Amino acid sequence: MRFAKPRWWAAIGAVAVLAVLTGCPPTARLEVLPAAVSFGADRAEVFITLRNLGKLPAAWTMEEVVRDNADAPWRAGEVAWFAADKADGTLGTELDRLTLTADRSLLTAGNYENAGIRVAGRNFSRIVPVSISVEPTLEVVPSRISLRPGTRTASFTVRNTGGSGLAWSVRFLEPGAAPDASVPLPADMTATPNPGTTAVGGQTRVELNWTVDRGDFRILVDSPGGQAVVQVVFGAALPGLEVTPENLTLYYQNSSGSAAPSQPASKLYIKNIGATARSWNLSLSDRNNPDTAPAISATPGLGSTQPGETTEVLVRVTDPAAVTAGSGNYELAVRSGADGFLLIPVTLEVVSLPVIVASEPPNPVVDRPEVAALSTLDFGRDKFVMEFWVVNTGPLSSDLFFQVTHDDQEIATPLISSVSPLRGDTNERPGQDFFLFGTNDRVDATPVYVTVDRSVMTEDVEYRTITIEAWNQDYTARVDAVEPWTIEVRVERPPLTVEGAINRSRPPFLSKFLFLLRDTRGAAIPTQTPEDLSKIDFDVAEDGIALDWNETTRNLTGPEGIKANIVLLLDYTGSMYNAGTSDTVAPLRPGEALAQVKEAALRFLDDLPASHRVSLMYYNDRQQLNRVIFPFSTDRGALKAALRDFRISPAFHGTSAIWDAVVEAVQRLAAEDPPETLPFDDADMRAVIFITDGQDNSSVSDAGAAASTAKDNRVRLYPLGYAPKSPLNTAALIEAANTTGGHYYGAGDVRNLTALLGNRRSLVLEPAESVLPEEVSFNIVNAGGAPLAWNAALAEARPWITSVVPDSGIAPVGGSSRVTVTVNPAAAGAPPLNNVRAVLNITSGDGQGTATVRMFLGPDDVTLQDLSVTLDDEPGLVWSELRNQVVLSYVTPRQSAGNYTIRVNYTQPNGDVITGFFQEDGLFFPGDVRAGQLSMTTSGITLDPDAATVDEAVRAEAFLRADYVPRGVSQFRVRFVPQLPVDAPPAAVAAFAASFSLDAELAPDGLLVSTDAFTPAWRLVKGQDHVYTMLTEQSNYLPYGVSGNLLRLRLTGLKGYVDACNAAGVDPRVLLDMRAENQIYVRPAGPGRPSETVFFLYPSGPAAPDRPLVVGEVSDTAAAARTILDLVTFSINPEASGAWDRDEDGLPDFQDPAPDNPSLPGLLTFPSQVNVTLGPATVTVTNNRLDTFEWAVAVQSAALAGRFTVDLTGAAAVLAPGESASFKISVDKTGLPSGNYEAALLLDTDAFA
């Protein structure tokens, strides 16, 4: 008890009063009213009045008292739940009032009557009982749970009706036990949560589970706000019958009288799952009035259900005035057989029922948008996302909570890939979306978006059904009383799809398109062989006028010449880290799915062409400072090493910011091609391949903004979607892919990502280290889930292959078999090109592949120079489709921009021809059609700590590329000139000279490499001083207008140079200059023949002077011209004398180190004049040209014939570029008369005079 004044004050006051009254007659009398007080259920204060009925002042004190029960005596005791404002006082003739205040938070629910106060004075004492009622704030529903026999789970809801948070716990009641005798739950039983806390006005759902079969039992929910008992009762088995739902809710409207409408019915389903007919009957009971039949009907009330059939029972309220709303009041019993019965709890809810309508979207151009009922979504051939709006056209007081279902739910390859949202409500008031017909009432509606995936279609037209149903607010029960709404979905697949055909143009009049063709099944049409391409035919119309291929040219090539920049964006979020861990059948460990995806990514890198530049990125949380694992590079070894070594601690697998990461990837792709980059020198394909579950919870950007940024930068998006737990949200992913010309790939389960990215089959081929020079090895890896039997056999007999060991075997799950091929160079038979090839076919029960062995011999056709193996297995779906991209290029006859239409005809394997169209606005550039164009590109210097040698550890790759080939080209002759920047440190220059090496090969999958055995081959002839000649038979000239890689260059031995630059604080850069020999293309007009002269522009050539390829720490492209305008306006007479000696210094550009500076390279000898009057003179010969030459010297003079001596002692006869040699020249003057004599010093070389 709390007092207004402390006890010591009261004691002093009492002593003082007694001292005054000593010896006086006792005339003070106190009256205390009322005799008892009660706070009741809601009062916080009560009052007690004290009155002095005597004539003298009366002192009084107050103390709290308690008793054990109503018959027990009162005794002093502390009462915590009320407080008085004073504990004593002195009364004269006035009144005094004592105020008591209650604190119900200290009490549990119940009535409290055994507390009070004692007011005492001299010869006076009065007890005032104080009582209070605390209403329960705990409510548990339902109070009775009826279950089927053998059920081991149930649930109930705890509600808090009080004014503060409510803590509670769940306990068990033994049979016959009172609530105060509860015990903890049995060992096999759990309640989740337990204990728990429910917020003010809130509710908590409790899940009850047990593992031992039980009979009826009781559960106690105990709290300061009261106690509640939940009865759990079991029926007896219904042999052969299945009854749903387990709980039945009836909805009714409060109306009565003869005009009252029929109440809505809910449905009970009785299914016969046995082998014989089953009879049954139903009965309804009022649990509060067992002797009174409830005003509820069930029709039919009895019946017989045949095997495999289901009987529908309609249950409804018949008299709303005679029923009680809520749960726990009514039960429906289903009986069958002698003893089988089942109790179905019946809950009644008074509602105004909604009416479901699916509508077209609101018309945005009218003032009164009205509901336009919709029963069909027709996607036609090209739509992939459509919408409908769910509207409640029932009474304004009705609420609609709806749920959407469709035919493709739970299907592995659904046509309806996404419906979003799958549930929602239309209960916002006032509504803003639609006007109800004929009224001014505006109602709320919810848009629902439906996405389809045509790649799974097997028919030309397919149909599905979407159903919209009403549910209760908790989405625990369907409201059968509300009529569902159904929508038919119609999807037509186009005969042929042209994916991503966006026009790019470049002088002279070149148009180029890169795209993928998909057949009626949505699968990529193969384009990798000449036979594949022969089945594809194109027609192009510009502004509606079809091009005549007899007047212009077109060229269709497969993916081998495509220049691609790709970002592979990996998911390192928490959802990916834990993907598959909740699988109840075959759960994965945390991080296991991520490891599988990483392995798939490594194999994806192996599958890509050597010229494709790849950057590895990741996203793992919001606000990442760096998302790059490895920058753009063509070096597969460095990329794979970086990915293998990349790790993130488990605690840092965070939230998903996928769209922010995609935007950054797009920006990095755009930056790889600087703004001044010429068309076709930039990447043909820019792509972001990214893994996502479609759930972005941290990005600033959204899917629409990311797709727009990608489209503006010509970047295609290829999302790889997986669903870690909930259904995948594909709508935004599909729309982003289609908007940008990409494609959406759905994995479903995270395990399927490997089949998309890595390998679809168990058979995987991987390189292995070889032991002997005459051996080459590879591994047959089993990536599947069962042992893999395999065989290896030569496609054709090759005598120089001496053994394949082993040639068959069984690779264990997750293991591999090592295969070694041994060769005998002497048995190759002097091949004309000094190299031979053999193909091994690798077959298995799940996948096949090839191992192509190449052997290169020396000039003697016996010495082994190189032995390699190229492996090809069945890649993942993504690359197996993207490798079928095609390039259509043609030279337009137009002189200006216009609209283009591409019509594609494809002859299917069955002979049928299907057709597709693509139409866009195009831009075309003029230029000199004779001017071919070459460029160089590099991804920069690569550091590879796993390299086998020091020379390989720091290296770079570059590609020579033809961007446009004029007519009649059957050879190329080029020179590469490695140089260093003028600010290169001396130590770096020395290191470069000591170890740098440059080599070239025909670009793999490039323009000059063909797998067609009937096509004449191109040869690469390596000359001195980095001069390379590529040639073929004259009749095998390249198609007009083609583009693609010609050479792959490897720059090695850079480690010392890079180390020296870093030590000096200078960025390491190698300047790779080039020359193209144009004199070989000069073919002037002759008798009866027009001019056939063509030429090539190239980096550091006439349209791009002094522009070498910069091989440094970032990527670079050196183009044939500096700008588009330079290509458009460039003009030259390629047949004129000196056309290819730009500085007119007499040295052709191909040999001139400084083709734009007439003062360089200058004379070969120093000094320019030699005076031998006083004795022998020294002359120095310096090779300041680009060719190594052998030289000789002679002196010519008619007057001094035979008198000159040239001393070449110690002078090298062969000089490489930059080397010098000195000799002495003297004259025999014996017998010569006085005078001045002149002679000519002649320097003769094998390169030039």
Coordinates of C-alpha atoms in Angstrom, one line a residue, residues 555-795:
N555 CA 26.8 -11.6 -95.8
L556 CA 25.6 -14.0 -93.1
T557 CA 28.1 -15.3 -90.7
G558 CA 27.9 -17.4 -87.6
P559 CA 29.2 -16.3 -84.2
E560 CA 32.9 -16.9 -84.9
G561 CA 33.6 -13.3 -85.8
I562 CA 31.6 -11.6 -83.1
K563 CA 33.3 -9.2 -80.8
A564 CA 31.6 -9.5 -77.4
N565 CA 32.0 -7.8 -74.1
I566 CA 30.3 -9.8 -71.4
V567 CA 29.8 -9.1 -67.7
L568 CA 29.1 -12.3 -65.7
L569 CA 27.4 -11.0 -62.5
L570 CA 27.2 -13.5 -59.7
D571 CA 24.9 -13.6 -56.7
Y572 CA 26.7 -13.7 -53.4
T573 CA 23.7 -12.6 -51.3
G574 CA 22.3 -14.4 -48.2
S575 CA 19.5 -16.0 -50.3
M576 CA 22.1 -17.6 -52.6
Y577 CA 24.4 -18.6 -49.8
N578 CA 21.5 -20.4 -48.1
A579 CA 19.8 -21.6 -51.3
G580 CA 18.6 -25.2 -51.1
T581 CA 19.2 -25.6 -47.4
S582 CA 15.4 -25.8 -46.7
D583 CA 14.9 -28.6 -49.2
T584 CA 13.2 -31.4 -47.3
V585 CA 14.3 -34.1 -49.7
A586 CA 17.9 -33.4 -50.5
P587 CA 19.0 -30.3 -48.5
L588 CA 22.2 -28.4 -49.4
R589 CA 24.7 -27.1 -46.9
P590 CA 25.1 -23.3 -46.6
G591 CA 27.3 -22.2 -49.4
E592 CA 27.0 -25.4 -51.4
A593 CA 24.8 -23.9 -54.1
L594 CA 27.1 -21.0 -54.4
A595 CA 30.1 -23.4 -54.9
Q596 CA 28.1 -25.2 -57.6
V597 CA 27.4 -21.9 -59.4
K598 CA 31.0 -20.9 -59.2
E599 CA 32.1 -24.2 -60.8
A600 CA 29.5 -23.7 -63.5
A601 CA 30.8 -20.2 -64.1
L602 CA 34.3 -21.6 -64.6
R603 CA 33.0 -23.9 -67.2
F604 CA 31.1 -21.1 -68.8
L605 CA 34.4 -19.2 -69.2
D606 CA 36.0 -22.3 -70.8
D607 CA 33.2 -22.4 -73.4
L608 CA 33.4 -18.8 -74.6
P609 CA 35.5 -18.0 -77.7
A610 CA 39.0 -16.7 -77.1
S611 CA 38.2 -13.2 -78.4
H612 CA 35.2 -12.6 -76.1
R613 CA 36.1 -10.1 -73.3
V614 CA 34.7 -11.0 -70.0
S615 CA 34.5 -9.1 -66.7
L616 CA 33.5 -10.9 -63.5
M617 CA 31.3 -9.0 -61.0
Y618 CA 29.3 -9.9 -57.9
Y619 CA 26.7 -8.4 -55.6
N620 CA 26.3 -9.4 -51.9
D621 CA 24.9 -6.4 -50.0
R622 CA 23.7 -2.8 -50.3
Q623 CA 26.1 0.1 -50.8
Q624 CA 29.0 -2.0 -52.1
L625 CA 32.2 -0.1 -52.7
N626 CA 33.4 -2.5 -55.3
R627 CA 31.6 -5.2 -57.3
V628 CA 34.4 -6.2 -59.6
I629 CA 36.1 -9.6 -59.2
F630 CA 38.2 -9.2 -62.4
P631 CA 38.1 -6.5 -65.1
F632 CA 37.5 -7.1 -68.8
S633 CA 39.9 -9.6 -70.2
T634 CA 40.3 -12.3 -72.9
D635 CA 42.7 -14.2 -70.7
R636 CA 40.7 -17.2 -69.5
G637 CA 43.4 -18.4 -67.2
A638 CA 43.5 -15.1 -65.3
L639 CA 39.7 -14.9 -65.1
K640 CA 39.4 -18.4 -63.8
A641 CA 42.2 -18.0 -61.3
A642 CA 40.5 -14.8 -59.9
L643 CA 37.2 -16.5 -59.6
R644 CA 38.6 -19.6 -57.9
D645 CA 40.4 -17.4 -55.4
F646 CA 37.4 -15.1 -54.6
R647 CA 35.8 -15.6 -51.2
I648 CA 33.3 -13.8 -49.0
S649 CA 32.9 -14.6 -45.3
P650 CA 29.5 -16.1 -44.4
A651 CA 28.5 -13.1 -42.3
F652 CA 28.8 -10.8 -45.3
H653 CA 26.3 -12.6 -47.6
G654 CA 23.7 -9.9 -47.2
T655 CA 20.8 -8.2 -49.0
S656 CA 19.9 -8.1 -52.7
A657 CA 20.7 -5.0 -54.6
I658 CA 20.5 -6.6 -58.0
W659 CA 19.3 -3.7 -60.1
D660 CA 22.0 -1.4 -58.7
A661 CA 24.5 -4.0 -59.6
V662 CA 23.1 -4.4 -63.1
V663 CA 23.2 -0.6 -63.7
E664 CA 26.9 -0.6 -62.7
A665 CA 27.6 -3.5 -65.0
V666 CA 25.9 -1.7 -67.9
Q667 CA 28.0 1.4 -67.1
R668 CA 31.2 -0.6 -67.1
L669 CA 30.3 -2.2 -70.4
A670 CA 29.6 1.2 -72.0
A671 CA 32.9 2.5 -70.6
E672 CA 34.8 -0.3 -72.3
D673 CA 33.9 1.3 -75.6
P674 CA 34.9 5.0 -75.2
P675 CA 32.6 7.6 -76.8
E676 CA 35.0 8.2 -79.7
T677 CA 35.0 4.5 -80.6
L678 CA 33.9 3.8 -84.2
P679 CA 30.9 1.6 -84.9
F680 CA 32.1 -2.0 -85.4
D681 CA 35.2 -1.3 -83.3
D682 CA 33.0 -1.3 -80.3
A683 CA 31.6 -4.6 -79.1
D684 CA 29.1 -6.3 -81.4
M685 CA 27.4 -7.7 -78.3
R686 CA 27.4 -6.1 -74.9
A687 CA 25.7 -8.4 -72.4
V688 CA 25.1 -8.7 -68.7
I689 CA 24.5 -12.3 -67.6
F690 CA 23.3 -12.2 -64.1
I691 CA 21.9 -14.6 -61.5
T692 CA 19.0 -13.5 -59.3
D693 CA 15.9 -14.8 -57.5
G694 CA 14.1 -11.7 -58.7
Q695 CA 13.7 -10.3 -55.2
D696 CA 15.4 -6.9 -54.9
N697 CA 15.2 -5.4 -51.4
S698 CA 18.0 -2.9 -51.3
S699 CA 18.4 -1.2 -54.7
V700 CA 18.0 2.5 -55.4
S701 CA 17.3 1.6 -59.1
D702 CA 14.4 -0.6 -60.2
A703 CA 14.0 -3.1 -63.0
G704 CA 12.5 -0.5 -65.4
A705 CA 15.3 2.0 -64.9
A706 CA 18.0 -0.7 -65.2
A707 CA 16.4 -2.0 -68.5
S708 CA 16.2 1.6 -69.8
T709 CA 19.8 2.3 -69.0
A710 CA 20.8 -1.0 -70.7
K711 CA 18.8 -0.3 -73.8
D712 CA 20.2 3.2 -74.1
N713 CA 23.7 1.7 -74.0
R714 CA 23.0 -1.2 -76.4
V715 CA 23.4 -3.7 -73.6
R716 CA 21.4 -7.0 -73.6
L717 CA 20.3 -8.4 -70.3
Y718 CA 20.3 -12.1 -69.7
P719 CA 18.8 -12.9 -66.2
L720 CA 19.2 -16.4 -64.9
G721 CA 16.3 -16.8 -62.4
Y722 CA 16.1 -19.2 -59.5
A723 CA 13.7 -19.6 -56.6
P724 CA 15.4 -20.1 -53.2
K725 CA 12.2 -20.5 -51.2
S726 CA 9.2 -18.6 -52.5
P727 CA 7.9 -18.6 -56.1
L728 CA 10.2 -16.7 -58.5
N729 CA 9.1 -13.2 -59.5
T730 CA 9.8 -13.4 -63.2
A731 CA 7.7 -10.5 -64.6
A732 CA 10.3 -7.8 -64.2
L733 CA 13.1 -10.2 -65.3
I734 CA 11.4 -11.2 -68.5
E735 CA 10.4 -7.6 -69.4
A736 CA 14.0 -6.4 -68.8
A737 CA 15.4 -9.2 -71.0
N738 CA 12.9 -8.6 -73.8
T739 CA 13.2 -4.8 -73.7
T740 CA 17.0 -5.0 -74.2
G741 CA 17.1 -7.8 -76.8
G742 CA 18.2 -10.4 -74.3
H743 CA 16.5 -13.5 -73.0
Y744 CA 15.3 -14.7 -69.7
Y745 CA 16.4 -18.2 -68.5
G746 CA 14.5 -19.8 -65.7
A747 CA 16.3 -22.3 -63.5
G748 CA 13.5 -22.9 -60.9
D749 CA 15.6 -24.8 -58.4
V750 CA 19.0 -23.4 -57.6
R751 CA 20.6 -26.7 -58.7
N752 CA 19.5 -26.1 -62.3
L753 CA 21.7 -23.0 -62.5
T754 CA 24.6 -25.3 -63.3
A755 CA 22.7 -26.6 -66.4
L756 CA 22.1 -23.1 -67.5
L757 CA 25.6 -21.7 -67.0
G758 CA 28.0 -24.7 -66.9
N759 CA 27.0 -28.0 -68.5
R760 CA 23.6 -29.6 -69.2
R761 CA 25.1 -33.0 -69.3
S762 CA 27.2 -35.1 -67.0
L763 CA 30.1 -35.4 -69.4
V764 CA 32.6 -32.5 -69.0
L765 CA 36.0 -32.3 -70.7
E766 CA 38.8 -30.4 -68.9
P767 CA 42.5 -29.9 -69.8
A768 CA 45.2 -31.7 -67.9
E769 CA 49.0 -31.2 -67.6
S770 CA 51.0 -33.4 -69.9
V771 CA 54.2 -35.2 -68.8
L772 CA 56.1 -35.9 -72.0
P773 CA 56.5 -33.7 -75.1
E774 CA 54.9 -36.4 -77.3
E775 CA 51.9 -36.6 -75.0
V776 CA 48.8 -34.5 -74.5
S777 CA 46.2 -35.2 -71.8
F778 CA 42.7 -34.2 -70.8
N779 CA 40.2 -35.2 -68.1
I780 CA 36.7 -36.7 -68.6
V781 CA 34.8 -35.3 -65.6
N782 CA 31.5 -36.6 -64.3
A783 CA 29.4 -33.7 -63.2
G784 CA 26.3 -35.8 -62.8
G785 CA 24.7 -37.8 -60.1
A786 CA 25.5 -41.4 -61.3
P787 CA 28.6 -43.2 -62.5
L788 CA 29.4 -42.2 -66.1
A789 CA 30.5 -44.8 -68.6
W790 CA 32.4 -43.3 -71.6
N791 CA 34.3 -44.2 -74.8
A792 CA 36.9 -42.3 -76.8
A793 CA 37.5 -43.2 -80.5
L794 CA 39.3 -41.5 -83.4
A795 CA 36.8 -40.1 -86.0

